[in-house]
Amino acid sequence: SEEIYPADIAVWGGRIMATGDVSDYRGPKTEVIDARGQYLVPGMIDGHLHVECSKMSLTSFAKAVVPLGTTSIVSGLDQILVTAGVEGAREFLDEAAGTPLRVFWGAPCKTPYTLPTSNVGHYFGPEDHAATHHWPECVGIWETVREFVQEMDEKVLAAIELAERHRLPILGCSPMCCGTKLNSYLQAGVRSDHESYTADEFVEKLRKGMHVVIRESSISHFLTENLRIVTEMGIKATRRISFCTDDVVASDILRRGHMDNMVRMAIGMGIAPMAAIQMATLNGAEALRIDGKVGVLAPGRAADVLFVDDLRDFRVQRVMAKGRMAAEDGRLTAPPSPPPRSERLLKTFRVDPVKPSDFAVPAKGHGPDAKVMAMAVTPAKIFVRKRRDVTLSVTQGHVRADRAQDVLYVTVVERYGRTRNRPVGFISGFGLKSGALATSTAPDDNNIVCVGTSPEDMAVAVNRIIAMNGGQVVVDGGKVIEELPLPIGGIVSDIDPEEMARREDALDDAARALGCTLPWPFMYMFVLQITAIPDYAITDLGTINCLELKVVDPVHEPA
């Protein structure tokens, strides 16, 4: 009702029994929580989150975000799906049940999302949809990439048909989509979208009937731009706008916050506190059709309640989650312990060690130089990679990277044992003067990505990832300078958020010490496999032209 009014809340069995006058629900054993002088706010919902990209397990992630007021997330668990299959995702959902964090699951339209399809451990398809749509956590078809609809991908269309049969919403992914492309995309029945790069794109999607979701991640910041439709363009329909973070890391959560940070940012732009809070709660629940469970303080809904002193400053003092007091003053009252991990989650690497010669790039012809195409990354536009044509020297028949021109090697090593693919391309914008960086947490396929100045250091980095059964490393002069083991699926760890943040900072600092000029070196690297990001990507198939959706050779034919 968009009101602020005096009320009590009666809770039993994890659910709200009554609001307002709850005297009929008091008994001799009733526990009374004194909230006088505070506002009671619904627990906040992150409407679209690749939770594994935080590198934290669900247990660790709950420790990070529940004290900040995030009590529900919506995730496809697509990263553990490609490494450990449906059984691995089921283990993650069962783990979440033992935490104060509620996880709603969106069944990915298919995995991987790459075009052309890269090699992964598990390919989630129509058979998996048929087998999992009945899971109680399932809320829809997730990350329905526009290009799959455009290309009439048979598996995605089959998943959409199943979703319609099961009355599940289609949740979209259509960055920089407008005009006739957007019209065509919406024929698939897509309900929401979290990928708007400009206010004009955002408002067009809103006008064409979509629930629009603002993304404010650790490395992509769109809240200020998207909310211009309210603050500058006069759009009043804020109830169709909700929030998500998409990809966040521990160090950013601990510095800025999570959904609470988005609420504060919106209020700081002039959005009314009531509207900003709705964007973090009820609006997202309605977009996902889960408002019968969460997003509002009302009888029959989950007892996820935030205690807030000041709606304009919006700092969460206490958190009730799943009907229990879960956090106070920024800490969980009873931190959960991670469950035992199965071999399915702990043994996901089936790849032999690499050699420096694996990363040699053969020249074409016999000249002293070679013309090559490098993917150019810029700090201002992490989700855009442009073409940069450069001339590199050739030594003993191989094209050499050139640190003076800021052109480095980049490779993806397939780790699931399906192939021996380890293509090498070139990348610009990292600024490394020596050494190599590598990571096995790298959506959408979580093969090993490595950027480096020399094949020798790249081989050391990749082999260390293999030896750790997953992680991130910085190598220089043949030695590991800094590392972070990620043994669960090769992509996440059970370490606490504070320790994860310390290790993230140490990795990024080590990368900067080697000359890296990017603000988030490892996050910029691990998104290089996402082919939905224009104009270029690299997967275990090779360098990908994301506009033409095909593999291209970065080394040009001699004139």
XYZ file of C-alpha atoms in Angstrom:
559
model
C 0.000 0.000 0.000
C 3.083 2.255 -0.035
C 2.456 3.286 3.570
C 4.540 3.698 6.679
C 2.363 2.821 9.671
C 2.649 1.411 13.225
C 2.309 -2.376 13.325
C 3.486 -5.519 15.041
C 4.327 -8.768 13.273
C 3.534 -12.262 14.527
C 5.884 -15.006 13.315
C 5.669 -18.769 13.615
C 7.403 -21.581 11.767
C 9.366 -19.248 9.537
C 6.283 -17.463 8.225
C 4.375 -14.306 9.048
C 1.106 -15.178 10.791
C -0.285 -11.669 11.216
C 0.546 -7.983 10.935
C -0.933 -4.955 12.668
C -2.622 -5.828 15.946
C -1.209 -9.257 16.826
C -2.520 -9.510 20.408
C -4.566 -12.593 19.492
C -1.323 -14.402 18.669
C 0.482 -13.827 21.954
C 0.898 -16.686 24.395
C 2.769 -17.380 27.636
C 5.813 -18.629 25.696
C 5.794 -15.972 22.982
C 9.182 -14.349 22.409
C 8.864 -10.612 21.974
C 11.438 -8.698 19.940
C 11.400 -4.998 20.741
C 11.545 -2.964 17.533
C 10.226 0.321 18.890
C 11.691 3.283 17.044
C 12.686 1.186 14.055
C 11.232 0.595 10.612
C 10.407 -2.986 9.608
C 11.276 -3.654 5.990
C 10.957 -6.833 3.890
C 14.150 -8.790 3.338
C 15.820 -7.705 0.117
C 16.066 -9.800 -3.065
C 18.943 -9.920 -5.530
C 16.958 -10.585 -8.695
C 19.753 -11.977 -10.855
C 23.041 -13.261 -9.512
C 25.751 -15.659 -10.688
C 26.552 -16.420 -7.075
C 29.531 -18.628 -7.925
C 31.278 -15.651 -9.538
C 31.782 -14.313 -6.017
C 34.141 -17.288 -5.556
C 32.310 -17.892 -2.271
C 30.256 -20.991 -1.547
C 26.629 -20.402 -0.654
C 27.545 -20.778 3.011
C 30.222 -18.096 2.731
C 28.039 -15.857 0.572
C 25.283 -15.974 3.176
C 27.782 -14.758 5.763
C 28.570 -11.787 3.523
C 25.121 -10.584 2.465
C 22.515 -11.631 5.032
C 23.849 -9.180 7.671
C 23.393 -6.445 5.034
C 19.720 -7.321 4.573
C 19.798 -9.588 1.515
C 17.671 -12.571 2.484
C 16.877 -13.962 -0.984
C 18.796 -14.359 -4.215
C 17.804 -15.647 -7.636
C 20.560 -17.626 -9.301
C 20.867 -20.109 -12.149
C 23.767 -21.880 -10.458
C 24.900 -22.091 -14.050
C 28.578 -22.056 -13.169
C 28.430 -25.154 -10.974
C 26.121 -26.752 -13.543
C 28.775 -26.661 -16.253
C 31.441 -28.060 -13.916
C 29.500 -30.595 -11.795
C 26.160 -31.110 -13.547
C 22.614 -31.161 -12.204
C 23.712 -33.151 -9.167
C 26.208 -30.424 -8.293
C 23.505 -27.742 -8.517
C 21.253 -29.866 -6.305
C 24.036 -30.051 -3.713
C 24.300 -26.259 -3.744
C 20.553 -25.820 -3.256
C 20.562 -28.311 -0.387
C 23.471 -26.391 1.136
C 21.481 -23.145 0.951
C 18.690 -24.726 2.986
C 21.090 -24.876 5.936
C 21.836 -21.146 5.781
C 19.699 -18.062 6.514
C 19.853 -17.193 2.797
C 16.914 -18.203 0.597
C 17.954 -19.284 -2.917
C 15.473 -19.268 -5.780
C 16.728 -21.141 -8.814
C 16.301 -20.159 -12.425
C 16.834 -23.136 -14.731
C 19.350 -21.842 -17.324
C 17.912 -21.738 -20.840
C 20.894 -23.939 -21.733
C 24.542 -24.252 -20.760
C 26.944 -23.055 -21.763
C 25.676 -19.741 -23.091
C 28.554 -19.468 -25.543
C 28.022 -19.190 -29.286
C 29.507 -21.249 -30.898
C 29.167 -23.813 -28.077
C 32.352 -24.259 -26.066
C 33.354 -27.439 -24.242
C 32.160 -27.877 -20.657
C 31.609 -30.618 -18.126
C 27.809 -30.643 -18.433
C 25.441 -29.355 -21.112
C 22.142 -28.356 -19.519
C 19.354 -28.990 -22.010
C 15.672 -29.827 -22.477
C 15.944 -33.184 -20.705
C 17.331 -31.419 -17.655
C 14.532 -28.866 -17.801
C 11.939 -31.629 -17.854
C 13.628 -33.265 -14.861
C 14.034 -30.127 -12.706
C 11.124 -27.749 -13.303
C 9.315 -29.404 -10.406
C 12.092 -28.523 -7.956
C 10.541 -26.279 -5.292
C 13.257 -23.657 -5.805
C 12.649 -23.345 -9.573
C 11.141 -19.975 -10.539
C 11.628 -19.788 -14.314
C 13.876 -20.104 -17.346
C 16.966 -18.046 -16.620
C 19.425 -16.052 -18.706
C 17.510 -16.521 -21.956
C 20.161 -15.030 -24.220
C 18.731 -13.029 -27.119
C 21.062 -14.587 -29.673
C 19.650 -18.028 -28.876
C 16.186 -16.787 -29.797
C 17.534 -14.955 -32.854
C 19.312 -18.089 -34.086
C 16.274 -20.282 -33.268
C 18.344 -22.542 -31.047
C 16.352 -25.786 -30.854
C 17.309 -26.561 -27.253
C 16.393 -23.097 -26.008
C 13.098 -23.105 -27.898
C 12.317 -26.498 -26.365
C 13.092 -25.099 -22.898
C 10.778 -22.143 -23.556
C 7.972 -24.517 -24.607
C 8.450 -26.519 -21.411
C 8.378 -23.315 -19.361
C 5.091 -22.282 -20.945
C 3.660 -25.727 -20.244
C 4.815 -25.494 -16.623
C 3.703 -21.851 -16.290
C 7.187 -20.589 -15.532
C 8.284 -17.091 -16.619
C 11.004 -16.523 -19.216
C 13.787 -14.375 -17.736
C 15.857 -12.601 -20.338
C 19.349 -11.433 -21.205
C 19.467 -8.924 -24.068
C 22.231 -6.337 -23.746
C 22.101 -3.390 -26.167
C 18.869 -4.704 -27.666
C 16.355 -2.311 -29.163
C 14.100 -1.708 -32.152
C 13.210 -4.649 -34.374
C 15.618 -6.951 -32.525
C 13.811 -6.280 -29.273
C 10.416 -6.754 -30.922
C 11.499 -10.128 -32.283
C 13.010 -11.186 -28.970
C 9.796 -10.421 -27.102
C 7.878 -12.863 -29.306
C 9.440 -15.579 -27.120
C 7.427 -14.287 -24.161
C 10.396 -12.881 -22.252
C 9.175 -11.263 -19.029
C 12.221 -9.429 -17.627
C 15.690 -8.234 -18.533
C 18.730 -7.198 -16.473
C 20.995 -5.929 -19.280
C 20.403 -2.283 -20.182
C 23.497 -0.223 -20.929
C 21.738 3.132 -21.425
C 18.669 4.938 -20.130
C 17.198 4.943 -23.651
C 17.527 1.158 -23.880
C 16.085 0.818 -20.375
C 13.007 2.914 -21.089
C 12.321 1.188 -24.432
C 12.239 -2.182 -22.692
C 9.942 -0.746 -20.027
C 7.605 0.718 -22.651
C 7.485 -2.621 -24.438
C 6.132 -4.390 -21.395
C 9.212 -5.807 -19.712
C 10.022 -5.838 -16.035
C 13.376 -4.053 -16.116
C 16.129 -4.956 -13.694
C 18.993 -2.584 -12.885
C 22.416 -4.164 -12.567
C 25.018 -2.687 -10.243
C 27.806 -5.250 -10.067
C 31.366 -4.998 -8.840
C 32.628 -4.105 -12.297
C 29.609 -2.892 -14.270
C 27.805 0.123 -12.863
C 24.445 0.886 -14.471
C 22.247 2.120 -11.631
C 22.986 5.804 -12.112
C 22.539 5.596 -15.879
C 19.358 3.497 -15.791
C 17.630 5.588 -13.108
C 17.967 8.642 -15.321
C 14.595 7.539 -16.733
C 13.101 8.613 -13.390
C 15.302 11.541 -12.374
C 15.644 13.157 -15.829
C 13.087 11.603 -18.188
C 10.086 11.788 -15.870
C 9.069 8.115 -15.979
C 6.732 7.354 -13.064
C 6.431 3.562 -13.424
C 9.007 2.682 -10.807
C 7.028 -0.389 -9.725
C 8.308 -2.177 -12.857
C 11.937 -1.545 -11.846
C 13.931 -3.889 -9.616
C 17.553 -4.475 -8.622
C 20.242 -7.099 -9.111
C 24.014 -7.318 -8.823
C 24.708 -10.093 -11.380
C 28.393 -10.529 -10.393
C 29.906 -9.359 -7.104
C 33.052 -10.144 -5.153
C 33.700 -10.190 -1.425
C 35.966 -7.149 -1.329
C 33.303 -5.006 -3.020
C 30.496 -6.308 -0.784
C 32.472 -5.535 2.351
C 33.338 -2.029 1.101
C 30.103 -0.855 -0.513
C 27.435 -3.282 0.599
C 25.064 -5.381 -1.482
C 21.395 -4.616 -2.186
C 21.468 -2.085 0.641
C 24.077 -0.168 -1.341
C 21.728 0.000 -4.337
C 18.945 1.365 -2.129
C 21.253 4.048 -0.755
C 22.488 4.924 -4.254
C 18.934 5.310 -5.555
C 17.909 7.490 -2.606
C 21.045 9.565 -3.153
C 19.854 10.226 -6.720
C 16.559 11.591 -5.442
C 14.417 8.440 -5.602
C 11.916 8.354 -2.732
C 12.951 5.849 -0.021
C 9.678 3.925 -0.413
C 10.257 3.501 -4.152
C 13.909 2.528 -3.678
C 12.994 -0.093 -1.076
C 10.289 -1.481 -3.369
C 12.899 -1.864 -6.106
C 14.917 -4.057 -3.751
C 11.964 -6.065 -2.447
C 8.418 -6.233 -3.793
C 9.128 -5.199 -7.396
C 11.604 -7.988 -7.989
C 9.335 -10.517 -6.287
C 6.468 -9.551 -8.588
C 8.681 -9.660 -11.681
C 9.669 -13.198 -10.770
C 6.168 -14.179 -9.605
C 7.442 -15.069 -6.146
C 5.601 -12.279 -4.307
C 3.378 -14.927 -2.727
C 6.480 -16.038 -0.822
C 8.789 -13.060 -0.303
C 9.124 -9.329 -0.900
C 6.339 -8.053 1.358
C 5.562 -8.127 5.076
C 2.181 -9.849 5.027
C 0.521 -12.976 6.409
C 1.574 -16.162 4.653
C 4.881 -14.751 3.423
C 8.352 -15.644 4.606
C 9.371 -14.070 7.889
C 12.315 -12.202 6.363
C 12.358 -8.876 8.205
C 14.896 -6.054 8.339
C 15.189 -3.636 11.262
C 16.239 -0.168 10.049
C 16.680 3.054 12.037
C 16.669 5.556 9.165
C 15.055 4.900 5.774
C 17.055 7.631 4.049
C 20.442 6.418 5.246
C 19.235 2.795 5.061
C 21.654 0.846 7.246
C 20.314 -2.510 8.392
C 20.765 -3.014 12.147
C 19.142 -6.428 12.585
C 17.963 -9.178 10.240
C 15.351 -11.868 10.736
C 15.632 -14.566 8.052
C 13.483 -17.676 7.731
C 11.765 -16.667 10.961
C 14.882 -16.501 13.137
C 17.033 -13.585 14.205
C 19.965 -14.148 11.899
C 22.181 -11.068 12.140
C 22.869 -8.061 14.308
C 25.264 -5.149 13.835
C 26.672 -6.564 10.603
C 27.378 -10.132 11.787
C 25.471 -13.406 11.695
C 24.327 -14.473 15.148
C 24.927 -18.174 14.383
C 27.210 -18.558 11.334
C 26.448 -21.778 9.408
C 29.095 -24.416 8.743
C 29.643 -25.685 5.196
C 28.483 -29.225 4.434
C 30.806 -32.076 3.423
C 31.686 -31.886 -0.267
C 31.243 -34.809 -2.652
C 33.874 -35.939 -5.128
C 31.560 -34.647 -7.831
C 32.318 -31.138 -6.597
C 35.971 -31.635 -5.696
C 37.288 -33.488 -8.756
C 36.342 -31.518 -11.840
C 39.731 -31.274 -13.611
C 40.598 -33.818 -16.302
C 43.455 -32.073 -18.046
C 47.139 -32.844 -18.425
C 49.799 -30.268 -17.514
C 50.711 -27.836 -20.273
C 54.069 -26.869 -21.800
C 55.271 -23.425 -22.940
C 55.233 -24.694 -26.528
C 51.446 -25.134 -26.234
C 51.146 -21.352 -26.269
C 53.295 -20.651 -29.316
C 51.434 -18.830 -32.119
C 52.537 -19.949 -35.596
C 53.130 -17.186 -38.128
C 51.783 -17.300 -41.650
C 54.391 -16.824 -44.307
C 58.079 -16.193 -43.765
C 58.286 -12.452 -43.151
C 59.797 -10.796 -40.039
C 56.426 -9.340 -39.013
C 52.822 -10.462 -38.700
C 49.585 -8.528 -38.707
C 47.265 -9.707 -35.946
C 43.957 -8.791 -34.350
C 43.997 -8.206 -30.586
C 40.953 -7.916 -28.352
C 41.088 -4.473 -26.773
C 39.829 -4.091 -23.191
C 39.280 -0.672 -21.652
C 38.543 0.137 -17.978
C 35.539 2.260 -18.910
C 33.821 -0.503 -20.891
C 34.486 -3.923 -19.428
C 31.525 -5.337 -21.294
C 32.726 -4.165 -24.696
C 35.838 -5.561 -26.385
C 36.848 -3.940 -29.631
C 39.194 -5.000 -32.413
C 42.725 -3.644 -32.425
C 44.934 -4.409 -35.446
C 48.644 -4.439 -34.664
C 51.913 -5.557 -36.208
C 54.000 -7.991 -34.146
C 57.439 -9.452 -34.730
C 58.019 -13.054 -35.769
C 60.840 -15.127 -34.260
C 61.608 -18.679 -35.340
C 58.257 -18.924 -37.075
C 56.196 -17.755 -34.107
C 54.350 -14.475 -33.513
C 55.565 -12.743 -30.347
C 53.522 -10.653 -27.946
C 54.771 -7.107 -27.497
C 54.645 -5.516 -24.044
C 55.712 -2.166 -25.504
C 52.490 -2.082 -27.519
C 50.507 -3.582 -24.608
C 49.708 -6.685 -26.633
C 49.787 -9.903 -24.584
C 48.985 -13.550 -25.132
C 45.611 -14.893 -24.007
C 44.602 -18.546 -23.934
C 41.755 -20.766 -22.759
C 42.682 -24.304 -21.698
C 39.811 -26.812 -21.848
C 39.816 -28.624 -18.515
C 37.065 -31.247 -18.710
C 38.961 -33.803 -20.771
C 36.743 -33.507 -23.833
C 39.511 -32.099 -26.062
C 43.075 -30.853 -25.890
C 41.975 -27.360 -26.921
C 44.179 -24.503 -25.793
C 43.931 -21.795 -28.477
C 46.045 -18.662 -28.170
C 45.012 -15.171 -29.163
C 46.132 -11.645 -28.347
C 44.747 -9.091 -25.937
C 45.360 -5.409 -25.287
C 44.568 -3.276 -22.253
C 45.965 -5.318 -19.369
C 49.291 -3.490 -19.310
C 51.379 -6.335 -17.849
C 55.127 -5.734 -18.090
C 55.997 -9.278 -17.019
C 54.414 -12.468 -15.716
C 50.998 -14.063 -16.182
C 47.541 -14.216 -14.576
C 45.276 -17.284 -14.645
C 41.835 -18.228 -13.363
C 39.551 -21.266 -13.543
C 36.504 -19.357 -12.377
C 35.498 -17.819 -15.677
C 31.912 -17.809 -16.925
C 30.339 -19.107 -19.048
C 32.308 -22.355 -19.249
C 34.895 -22.087 -16.444
C 37.775 -23.387 -18.483
C 41.184 -21.980 -17.527
C 41.814 -18.454 -18.797
C 45.366 -17.133 -18.819
C 46.783 -13.757 -19.869
C 50.539 -13.385 -19.965
C 53.664 -11.853 -21.387
C 55.474 -15.153 -22.051
C 54.519 -18.787 -22.762
C 56.851 -19.879 -19.951
C 55.050 -17.956 -17.189
C 51.668 -18.864 -18.692
C 52.522 -22.564 -18.450
C 53.499 -22.169 -14.785
C 50.237 -20.344 -14.057
C 47.999 -22.864 -15.820
C 49.760 -25.833 -14.233
C 49.342 -24.316 -10.775
C 45.600 -23.967 -11.394
C 45.475 -27.647 -12.381
C 47.496 -28.706 -9.322
C 45.144 -26.784 -6.981
C 42.019 -28.251 -8.650
C 40.971 -24.718 -9.394
C 41.788 -21.191 -8.366
C 43.466 -17.952 -9.377
C 47.195 -17.247 -9.578
C 49.753 -14.554 -10.328
C 53.107 -15.760 -11.702
C 56.305 -13.877 -12.453
C 59.723 -15.161 -13.434
C 58.572 -18.767 -13.279
C 57.344 -18.472 -9.668
C 53.875 -18.255 -8.143
C 53.656 -14.828 -6.485
C 50.077 -15.019 -5.206
C 47.330 -17.627 -5.348
C 43.772 -18.392 -4.270
C 42.650 -22.053 -4.196
C 39.041 -22.605 -5.331
C 38.570 -26.358 -4.896
C 34.756 -26.608 -5.050
C 33.983 -27.141 -8.715
C 37.233 -25.323 -9.416
C 35.292 -22.084 -8.943
C 34.417 -21.426 -5.262
C 35.752 -21.815 -1.725
C 34.346 -22.098 1.811
C 36.657 -19.440 3.246
C 34.966 -16.565 5.087
C 34.162 -13.320 3.234
C 36.827 -11.299 5.072
C 39.547 -13.776 4.110
C 38.249 -13.929 0.542
C 38.390 -10.132 0.323
C 41.955 -10.132 1.632
C 42.996 -12.722 -0.952
C 41.220 -10.850 -3.762
C 43.048 -7.651 -2.872
C 46.350 -9.509 -2.678
C 45.830 -11.014 -6.149
C 44.871 -7.681 -7.691
C 47.773 -5.917 -5.966
C 50.173 -8.565 -7.280
C 48.787 -8.072 -10.791
C 49.216 -4.302 -10.514
C 52.786 -4.786 -9.309
C 53.408 -6.476 -12.676
C 52.056 -3.407 -14.447
C 48.357 -4.245 -14.831
C 46.399 -1.019 -15.173
C 42.856 -2.376 -14.862
C 40.837 -1.644 -11.701
C 39.735 -5.294 -11.270
C 42.368 -7.399 -13.094
C 40.861 -10.816 -12.392
C 37.267 -9.815 -13.035
C 38.231 -8.284 -16.357
C 40.002 -11.529 -17.230
C 37.367 -13.983 -16.180
C 34.637 -12.475 -18.378
C 36.707 -12.936 -21.549
C 34.860 -16.176 -22.371
C 31.403 -14.557 -22.461
C 30.385 -14.483 -26.123
C 27.257 -12.407 -25.390
C 29.594 -9.432 -24.868
C 30.529 -7.631 -28.100
C 32.652 -7.531 -30.152
C 35.163 -10.305 -29.353
C 35.691 -13.083 -26.820
C 37.878 -16.154 -26.475
C 36.777 -19.670 -25.545
C 38.443 -23.054 -25.849
C 37.352 -22.957 -29.511
C 39.475 -19.874 -30.190
C 38.943 -16.158 -30.702
C 35.232 -15.481 -31.262
C 33.675 -12.723 -33.353
C 30.631 -12.148 -31.135
C 28.727 -10.234 -33.823
C 29.074 -12.932 -36.481
C 29.053 -15.751 -33.883
C 32.002 -17.570 -35.367
C 35.630 -18.479 -34.631
C 38.198 -16.214 -36.274
C 41.966 -16.498 -36.666
C 43.722 -13.591 -34.909
C 46.722 -13.926 -37.256
C 46.041 -12.433 -40.680
C 47.140 -13.982 -43.940
C 50.196 -12.165 -45.381
C 49.405 -9.643 -48.072
